[in-house]
XYZ file of C-alpha atoms in Angstrom:
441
model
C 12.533 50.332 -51.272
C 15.115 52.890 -49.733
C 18.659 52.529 -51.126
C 21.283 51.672 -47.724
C 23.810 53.558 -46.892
C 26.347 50.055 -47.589
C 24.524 49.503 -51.219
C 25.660 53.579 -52.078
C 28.884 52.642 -50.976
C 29.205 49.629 -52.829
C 28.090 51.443 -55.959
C 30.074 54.423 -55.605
C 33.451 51.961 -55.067
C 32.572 49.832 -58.273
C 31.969 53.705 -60.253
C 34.988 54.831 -58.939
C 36.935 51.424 -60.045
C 35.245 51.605 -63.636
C 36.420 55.376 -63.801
C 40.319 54.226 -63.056
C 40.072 51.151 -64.979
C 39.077 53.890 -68.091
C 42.053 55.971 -66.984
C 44.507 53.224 -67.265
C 42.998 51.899 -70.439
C 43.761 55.116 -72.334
C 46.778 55.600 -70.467
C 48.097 52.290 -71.897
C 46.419 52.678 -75.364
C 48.577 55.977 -75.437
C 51.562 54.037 -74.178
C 51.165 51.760 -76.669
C 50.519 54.249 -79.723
C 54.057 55.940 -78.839
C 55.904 52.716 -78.892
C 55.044 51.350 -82.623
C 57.825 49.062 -83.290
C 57.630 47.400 -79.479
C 53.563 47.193 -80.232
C 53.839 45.812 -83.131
C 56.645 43.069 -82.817
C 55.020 41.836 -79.428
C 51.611 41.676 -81.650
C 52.794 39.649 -84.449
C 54.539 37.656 -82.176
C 51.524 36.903 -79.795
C 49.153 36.526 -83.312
C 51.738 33.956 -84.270
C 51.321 31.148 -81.006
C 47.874 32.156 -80.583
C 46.801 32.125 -83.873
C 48.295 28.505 -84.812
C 46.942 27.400 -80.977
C 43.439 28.435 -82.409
C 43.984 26.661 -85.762
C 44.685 23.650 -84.403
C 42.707 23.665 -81.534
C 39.596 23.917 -83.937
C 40.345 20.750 -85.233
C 40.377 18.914 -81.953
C 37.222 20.221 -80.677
C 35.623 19.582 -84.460
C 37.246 16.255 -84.867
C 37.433 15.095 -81.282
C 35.891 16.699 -78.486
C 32.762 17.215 -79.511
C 30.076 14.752 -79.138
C 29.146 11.971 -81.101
C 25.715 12.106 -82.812
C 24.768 8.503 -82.019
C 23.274 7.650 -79.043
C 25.311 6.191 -75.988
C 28.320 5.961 -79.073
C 30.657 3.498 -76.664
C 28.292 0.568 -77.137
C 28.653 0.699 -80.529
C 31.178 -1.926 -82.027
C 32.327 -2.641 -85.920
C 32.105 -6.407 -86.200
C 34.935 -7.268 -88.992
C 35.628 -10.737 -90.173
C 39.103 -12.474 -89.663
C 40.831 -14.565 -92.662
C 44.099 -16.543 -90.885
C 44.930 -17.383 -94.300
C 45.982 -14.151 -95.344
C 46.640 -12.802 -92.014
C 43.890 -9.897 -92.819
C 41.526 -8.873 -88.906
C 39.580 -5.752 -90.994
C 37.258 -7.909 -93.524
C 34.059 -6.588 -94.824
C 31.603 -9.914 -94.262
C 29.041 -11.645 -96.183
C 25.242 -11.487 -96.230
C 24.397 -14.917 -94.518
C 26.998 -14.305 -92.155
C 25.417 -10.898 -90.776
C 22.196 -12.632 -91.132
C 23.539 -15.699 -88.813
C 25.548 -13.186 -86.486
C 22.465 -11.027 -86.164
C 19.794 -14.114 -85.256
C 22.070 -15.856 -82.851
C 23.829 -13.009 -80.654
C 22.863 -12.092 -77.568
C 25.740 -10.002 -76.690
C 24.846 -7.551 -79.433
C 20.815 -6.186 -78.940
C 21.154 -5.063 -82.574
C 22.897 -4.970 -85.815
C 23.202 -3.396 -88.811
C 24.747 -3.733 -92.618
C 26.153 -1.219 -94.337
C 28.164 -0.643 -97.928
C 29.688 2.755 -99.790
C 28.556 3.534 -103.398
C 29.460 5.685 -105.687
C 25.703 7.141 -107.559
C 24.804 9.348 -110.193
C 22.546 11.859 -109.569
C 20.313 12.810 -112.582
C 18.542 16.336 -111.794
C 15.500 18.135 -113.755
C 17.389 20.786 -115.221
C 21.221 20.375 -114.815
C 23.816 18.236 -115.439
C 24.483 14.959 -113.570
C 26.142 14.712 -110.518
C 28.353 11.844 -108.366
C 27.010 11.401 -104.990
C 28.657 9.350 -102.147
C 25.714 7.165 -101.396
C 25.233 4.824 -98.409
C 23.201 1.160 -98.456
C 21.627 0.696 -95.604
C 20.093 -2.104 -93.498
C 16.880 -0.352 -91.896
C 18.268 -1.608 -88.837
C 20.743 1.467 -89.176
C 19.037 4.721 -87.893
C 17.321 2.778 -84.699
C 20.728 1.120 -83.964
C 22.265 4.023 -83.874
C 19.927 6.582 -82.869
C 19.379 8.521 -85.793
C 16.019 9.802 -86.138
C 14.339 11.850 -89.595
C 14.605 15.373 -89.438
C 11.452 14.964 -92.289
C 9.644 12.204 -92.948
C 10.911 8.693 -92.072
C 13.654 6.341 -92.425
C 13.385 2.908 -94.179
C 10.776 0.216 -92.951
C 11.439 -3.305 -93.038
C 9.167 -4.249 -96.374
C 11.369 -1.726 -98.210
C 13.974 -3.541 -97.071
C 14.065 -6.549 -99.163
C 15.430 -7.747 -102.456
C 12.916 -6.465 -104.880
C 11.469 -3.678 -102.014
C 10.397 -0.602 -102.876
C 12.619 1.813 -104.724
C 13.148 4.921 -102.074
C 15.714 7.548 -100.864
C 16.490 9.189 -97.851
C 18.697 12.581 -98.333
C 21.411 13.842 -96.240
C 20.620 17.040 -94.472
C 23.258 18.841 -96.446
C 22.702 17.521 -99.902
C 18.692 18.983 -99.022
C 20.204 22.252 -98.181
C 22.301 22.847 -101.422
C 20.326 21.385 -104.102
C 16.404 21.535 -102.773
C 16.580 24.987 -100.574
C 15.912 22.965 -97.561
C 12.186 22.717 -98.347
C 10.227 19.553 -96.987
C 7.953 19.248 -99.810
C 10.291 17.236 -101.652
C 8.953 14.401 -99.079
C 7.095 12.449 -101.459
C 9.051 13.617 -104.719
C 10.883 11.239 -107.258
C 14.899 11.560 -107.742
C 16.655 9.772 -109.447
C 19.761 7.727 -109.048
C 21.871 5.596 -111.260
C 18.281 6.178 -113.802
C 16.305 4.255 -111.084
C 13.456 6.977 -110.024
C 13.669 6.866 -106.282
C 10.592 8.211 -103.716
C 12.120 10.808 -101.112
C 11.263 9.140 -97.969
C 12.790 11.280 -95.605
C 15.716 13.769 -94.480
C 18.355 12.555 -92.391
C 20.400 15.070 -90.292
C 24.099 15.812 -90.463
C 26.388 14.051 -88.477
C 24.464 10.215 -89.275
C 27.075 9.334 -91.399
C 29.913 9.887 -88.670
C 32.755 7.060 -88.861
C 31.457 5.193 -91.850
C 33.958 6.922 -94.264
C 36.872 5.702 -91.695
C 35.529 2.593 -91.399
C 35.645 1.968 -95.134
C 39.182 3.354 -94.859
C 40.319 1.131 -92.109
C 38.827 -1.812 -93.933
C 41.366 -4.461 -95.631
C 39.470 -3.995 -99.077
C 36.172 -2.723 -99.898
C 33.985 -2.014 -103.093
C 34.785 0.942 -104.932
C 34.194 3.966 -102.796
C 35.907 7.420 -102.315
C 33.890 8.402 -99.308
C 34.416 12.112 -99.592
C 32.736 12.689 -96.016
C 29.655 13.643 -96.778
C 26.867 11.074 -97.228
C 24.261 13.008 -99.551
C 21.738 9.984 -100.107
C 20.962 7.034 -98.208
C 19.439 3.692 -99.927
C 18.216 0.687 -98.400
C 20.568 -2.553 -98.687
C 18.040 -5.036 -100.134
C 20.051 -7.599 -99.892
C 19.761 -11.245 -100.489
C 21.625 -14.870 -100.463
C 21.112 -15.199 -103.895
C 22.813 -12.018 -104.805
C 25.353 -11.777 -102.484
C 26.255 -15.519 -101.295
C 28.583 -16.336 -98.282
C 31.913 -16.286 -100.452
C 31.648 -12.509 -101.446
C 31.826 -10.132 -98.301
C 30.995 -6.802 -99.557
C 29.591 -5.478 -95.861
C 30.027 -4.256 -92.855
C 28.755 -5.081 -89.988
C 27.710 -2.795 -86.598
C 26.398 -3.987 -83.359
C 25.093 -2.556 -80.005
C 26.316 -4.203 -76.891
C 23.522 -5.158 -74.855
C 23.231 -3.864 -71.663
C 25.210 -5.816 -69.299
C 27.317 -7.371 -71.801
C 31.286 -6.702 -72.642
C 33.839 -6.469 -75.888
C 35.172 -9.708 -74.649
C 31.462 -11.226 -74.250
C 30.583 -10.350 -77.670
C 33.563 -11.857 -79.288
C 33.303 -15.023 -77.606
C 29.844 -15.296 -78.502
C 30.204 -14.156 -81.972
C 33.597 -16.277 -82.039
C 31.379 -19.774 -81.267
C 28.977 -18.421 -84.248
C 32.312 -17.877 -86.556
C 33.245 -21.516 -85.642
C 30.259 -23.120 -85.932
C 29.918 -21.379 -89.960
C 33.657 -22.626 -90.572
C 32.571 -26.024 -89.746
C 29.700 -25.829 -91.670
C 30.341 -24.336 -95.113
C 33.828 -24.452 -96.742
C 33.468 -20.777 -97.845
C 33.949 -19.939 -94.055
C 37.417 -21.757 -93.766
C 39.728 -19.505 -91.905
C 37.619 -16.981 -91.272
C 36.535 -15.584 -87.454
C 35.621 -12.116 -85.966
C 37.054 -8.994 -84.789
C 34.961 -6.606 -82.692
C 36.510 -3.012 -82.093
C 34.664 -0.135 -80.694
C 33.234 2.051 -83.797
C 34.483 5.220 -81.927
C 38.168 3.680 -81.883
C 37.594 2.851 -85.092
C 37.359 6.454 -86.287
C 39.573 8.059 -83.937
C 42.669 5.955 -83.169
C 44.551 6.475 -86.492
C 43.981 10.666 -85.713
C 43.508 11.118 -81.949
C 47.197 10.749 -81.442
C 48.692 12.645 -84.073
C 46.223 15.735 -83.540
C 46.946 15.457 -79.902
C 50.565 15.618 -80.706
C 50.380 18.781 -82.902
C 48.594 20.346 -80.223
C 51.795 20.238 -77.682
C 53.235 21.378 -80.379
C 52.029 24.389 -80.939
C 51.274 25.102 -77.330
C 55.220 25.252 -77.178
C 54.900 27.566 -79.950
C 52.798 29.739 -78.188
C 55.473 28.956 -75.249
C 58.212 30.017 -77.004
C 55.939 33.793 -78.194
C 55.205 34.226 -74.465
C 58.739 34.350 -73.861
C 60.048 36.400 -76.575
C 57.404 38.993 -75.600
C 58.210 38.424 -71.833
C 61.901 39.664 -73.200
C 60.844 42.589 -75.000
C 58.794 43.733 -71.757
C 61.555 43.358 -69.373
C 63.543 45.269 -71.575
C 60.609 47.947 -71.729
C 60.265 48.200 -68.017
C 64.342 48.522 -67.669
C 63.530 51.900 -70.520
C 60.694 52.855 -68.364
C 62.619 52.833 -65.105
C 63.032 56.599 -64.278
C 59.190 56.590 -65.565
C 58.092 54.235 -62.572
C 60.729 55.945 -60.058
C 59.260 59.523 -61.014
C 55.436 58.616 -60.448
C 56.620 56.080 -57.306
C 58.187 59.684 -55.647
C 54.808 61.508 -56.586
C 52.710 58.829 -54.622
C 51.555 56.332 -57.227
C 50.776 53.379 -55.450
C 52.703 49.773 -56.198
C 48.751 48.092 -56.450
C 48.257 51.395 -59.211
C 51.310 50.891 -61.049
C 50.627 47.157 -61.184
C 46.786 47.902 -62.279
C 48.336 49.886 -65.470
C 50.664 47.728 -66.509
C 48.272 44.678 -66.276
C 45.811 46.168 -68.231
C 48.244 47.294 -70.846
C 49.573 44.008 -71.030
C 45.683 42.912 -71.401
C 45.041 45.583 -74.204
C 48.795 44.116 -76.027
C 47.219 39.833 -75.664
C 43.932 41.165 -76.446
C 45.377 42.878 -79.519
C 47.356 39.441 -80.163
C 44.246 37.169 -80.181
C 42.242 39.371 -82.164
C 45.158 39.251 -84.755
C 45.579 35.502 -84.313
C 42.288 34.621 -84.825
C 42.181 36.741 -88.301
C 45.909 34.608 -88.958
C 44.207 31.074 -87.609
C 41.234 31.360 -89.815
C 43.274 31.433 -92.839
C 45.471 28.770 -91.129
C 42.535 26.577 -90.829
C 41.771 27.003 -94.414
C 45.027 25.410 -95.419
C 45.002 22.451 -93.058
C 41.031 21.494 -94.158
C 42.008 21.772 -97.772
C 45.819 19.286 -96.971
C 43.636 16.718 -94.699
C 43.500 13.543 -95.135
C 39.799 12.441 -96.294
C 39.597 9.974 -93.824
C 39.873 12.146 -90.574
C 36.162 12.198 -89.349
C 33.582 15.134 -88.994
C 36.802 17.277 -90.406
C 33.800 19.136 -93.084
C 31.991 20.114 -89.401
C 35.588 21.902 -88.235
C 35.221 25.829 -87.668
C 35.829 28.784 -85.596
C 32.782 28.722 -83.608
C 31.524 30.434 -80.363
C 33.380 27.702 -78.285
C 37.204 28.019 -80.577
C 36.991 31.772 -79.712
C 36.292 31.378 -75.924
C 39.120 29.270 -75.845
C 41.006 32.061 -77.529
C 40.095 34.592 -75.332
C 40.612 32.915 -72.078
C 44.590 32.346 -73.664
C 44.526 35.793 -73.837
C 43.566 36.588 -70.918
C 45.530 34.247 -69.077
C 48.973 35.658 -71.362
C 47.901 39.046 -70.520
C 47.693 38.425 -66.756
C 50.746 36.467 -66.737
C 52.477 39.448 -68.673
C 51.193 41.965 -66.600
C 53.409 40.591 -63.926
C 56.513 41.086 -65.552
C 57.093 44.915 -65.214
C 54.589 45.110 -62.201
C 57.678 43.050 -60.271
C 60.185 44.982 -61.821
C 58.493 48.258 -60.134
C 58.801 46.469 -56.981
C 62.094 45.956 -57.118
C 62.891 49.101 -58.446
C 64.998 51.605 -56.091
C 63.754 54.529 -56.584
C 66.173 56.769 -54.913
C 68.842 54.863 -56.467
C 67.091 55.446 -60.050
C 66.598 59.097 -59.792
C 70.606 59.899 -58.417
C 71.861 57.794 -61.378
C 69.390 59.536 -63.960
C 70.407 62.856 -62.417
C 74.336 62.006 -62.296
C 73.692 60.612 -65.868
C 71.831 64.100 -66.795
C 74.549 66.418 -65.436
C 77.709 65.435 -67.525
C-alpha cells in the first residue's frame, strides 16, 4: 500500500522531534557533568524524599492495597465471645459454643474454628525445627476460598477426634525444605513425633489475618505467630476434650448473602443468651462480630497512612530545596539564556532543554532513591512489629517502581518549569548591557 504524502510528514516531524529531543539530552547531560557540586546536591537531595516515599510506600501497597487472597474478604467476620465480668469483647470461644453458633445461624452461611500451635518438625536428615502450625476446622479453606495448589485440603472424616493423622504444607515451607516438588503428596512428616500423611499444598497468602487475630485476642494458647503458617492440621476437636468452660478458639463466619453485621449479632446474640441461660459456664458471656479485614488492618492502616504524609512532606520539603538551587542556577545562567534568546533560540526550545534536564536530574534522583529505599526497606521489615499482616510479602516490585517513576516524572516536569519561567521573564537587552557594563570596568 503506497505511503501518503500526510503519513511522510507525520514521520519525518516525529524523526525530526526524536533528533532534538537527542540534542537536548546531551546538551543537558553536558550541562550537568560541568556543574558537579549543583548535580550532585540536587541528587542526594531528590534520592532522599523519593527514596523514603518508595520505602514506605512499599509497605502500603504490601500491607494494604493489595488484595486480599480470600474470596469476597468483606463478608468475612471474626466472631469473639464477650465476658461482662471481666469487661474482656476479644475472647477466643469454646467448642460447643462454635458447634451451637454454627448449627443455629442463619446470618452466617458458614463457619470455621481455628487455633495457633507451636510444632516440632522432625526431618530425615537434619536437626529439628519449630514450625508455626495452624488447627484447622475443614470448614476453613471453602469458607474462605482457599483452594490446594497440590492435592487437597482436609475432608470432613479427617476431621474428627481420633481422624486420620494428615498435613497440609504452606506453599513456602514446600519451597524451602522440599524444592517445591509435588511428590511429597502422599509422603509421611512428622510433627510433634506423630507421622503425618502430606495431603496437600496450600498457597501463600491462606494464612492472611490469623496471626493478628491471635494478637488482637484478649488471651490465647501459647503462640508466637511469626507470619508464616508452614503446616496446617486439622482441629479434631471434641466436647470431651475441650468442654464449654475452656475457650481455646476462634471463630470465623461468612455473612450470608443478604444479611448484615448487625443481623448476625442479633442472631448470634439470641444464641449467646439462650447458652447463658442454659449452662452456668456461659454466665456473662455474649458475642462480638467484627469484620476479619478490620480485624487485621485497623491497629496499622492508620499509622502507615500517617507515615506516608509524612514522608510525602519530606519529599515536599526536597522539591523545594532543589526548586532553590535551580532558581539560583537559572539567575547564574542568565547571560547564557539572553545570549542564545538574541541568536534566535526559541522560548518553546529553551523550555524543551531545561525540562528535559530537569527530567535527566529526577530521573537521576529516583534511580538513586530506589538503590537508598531498598536498603530503607530492609531496616523497617527487620524493626516491624510481627503482628502487621502480609509484612513477609512487602517488596520493591514492578508496581513500587512505577510509582517511583511517575514521582519522577511528575518532579521533573514540575522542575522543568522553574528556569523555563525565569527565561520568560528574562530581559534580554537589559541582561546583555549589564553583563557588558559589568565586563568593561
Amino acid at each position: 500500500m503506497p505511503t501518503t504524502g500526510r503519513q511522510q510528514m507525520s514521520s519525518t516531524s516525529m524523526g525530526d522531534w526524536l533528533a532534538d529531543l537527542a540534542r537536548d539530552t546531551r546538551f543537558a547531560l553536558r550541562q550537568l557533568r560541568n556543574a558537579p557540586g549543583f548535580t550532585t546536591i540536587a541528587v542526594l537531595t531528590l534520592a532522599l524524599g523519593i527514596g523514603a516515599n518508595t520505602a514506605l510506600f512499599s509497605v502500603v501497597d504490601g500491607v494494604l492495597l493489595r488484595p486480599i487472597p480470600f474470596r469476597d474478604a468483606d463478608r468475612l467476620v471474626v466472631v469473639w465471645e464477650t465476658d461482662r465480668t471481666s469487661g474482656t469483647t476479644r475472647e477466643p470461644g469454646s467448642w460447643p459454643d462454635y458447634v451451637d453458633f454454627a448449627a443455629e445461624s442463619r446470618t452466617l452461611s458458614g463457619m470455621a474454628a481455628l487455633t495457633g500451635l507451636e510444632t516440632n518438625y522432625t526431618p530425615e536428615r537434619d536437626t529439628p525445627e519449630r514450625l508455626s502450625t495452624m488447627a484447622v476446622t475443614h470448614t476453613f479453606f471453602p469458607l474462605v476460598g482457599i483452594n490446594a495448589l497440590h492435592g487437597r485440603t482436609f475432608s470432613a472424616e479427617e476431621d474428627v477426634a481420633g481422624g486420620a493423622a494428615v498435613v497440609l504444607l504452606g506453599e513456602r515451607f514446600w519451597r524451602a525444605r522440599f524444592n517445591a516438588d509435588p511428590a511429597v503428596i502422599g509422603r509421611t512428616i512428622r510433627l510433634d513425633d506423630t507421622p503425618r500423611q502430606v495431603v496437600g499444598i496450600v498457597p501463600a497468602g491462606s494464612d492472611f489475618g490469623l496471626d493478628q487475630i491471635h494478637a488482637r485476642a484478649a488471651y490465647h494458647a501459647p503462640y508466637t505467630g511469626v507470619g508464616d503458617i508452614a503446616a496446617w492440621i486439622p482441629l479434631q476437636a471434641s466436647e470431651r476434650a475441650y468442654p464449654r468452660d475452656t475457650h481455646p478458639f476462634f471463630m470465623l463466619g461468612r455473612l450470608a448473602s443478604g444479611a448484615s453485621m448487625a443481623a448476625a449479632g442479633d442472631e448470634l446474640g439470641r444464641v449467646a443468651a439462650r447458652l447463658e441461660q442454659q449452662y452456668r459456664s456461659n454466665t456473662a458471656r455474649g458475642i462480638n462480630i467484627e469484620r476479619m479485614k478490620d480485624v487485621a488492618f485497623a491497629p496499622v492502616q492508620p499509622v502507615l497512612y500517617l507515615l506516608l504524609v509524612a514522608v510525602a512532606f519530606v519529599l515536599l520539603v526536597a522539591c523545594v530545596n532543589v526548586a532553590n538551587l535551580l532558581l539560583a542556577r537559572g539567575a547564574a545562567r542568565s547571560r547564557e539564556v539572553a545570549v542564545r534568546t538574541a541568536i534566535g533560540a526559541s522560548f518553546a526550545r529553551l523550555g524543551r532543554q531545561f525540562v528535559v534536564e530537569a527530567l535527566l536530574l529526577s530521573l537521576l534522583g529516583g534511580a538513586a532513591g530506589v538503590a537508598l529505599a531498598w536498603t530503607a526497606l530492609q531496616l523497617l521489615l527487620a524493626l516491624a512489629p510481627a503482628d502487621i499482616p502480609r509484612v513477609q510479602e512487602v517488596r520493591i516490585d514492578a508496581s513500587v517502581l512505577a510509582v517511583t517513576l511517575g514521582i519522577s516524572l511528575l518532579v521533573g516536569l514540575a522542575f522543568g518549569l522553574v528556569p523555563a519561567q525565569q527565561a520568560r521573564r528574562l530581559e534580554v537587552n537589559d541582561t546583555l548591557k549589564g553583563e557588558g557594563r559589568g565586563g568593561s570596568h
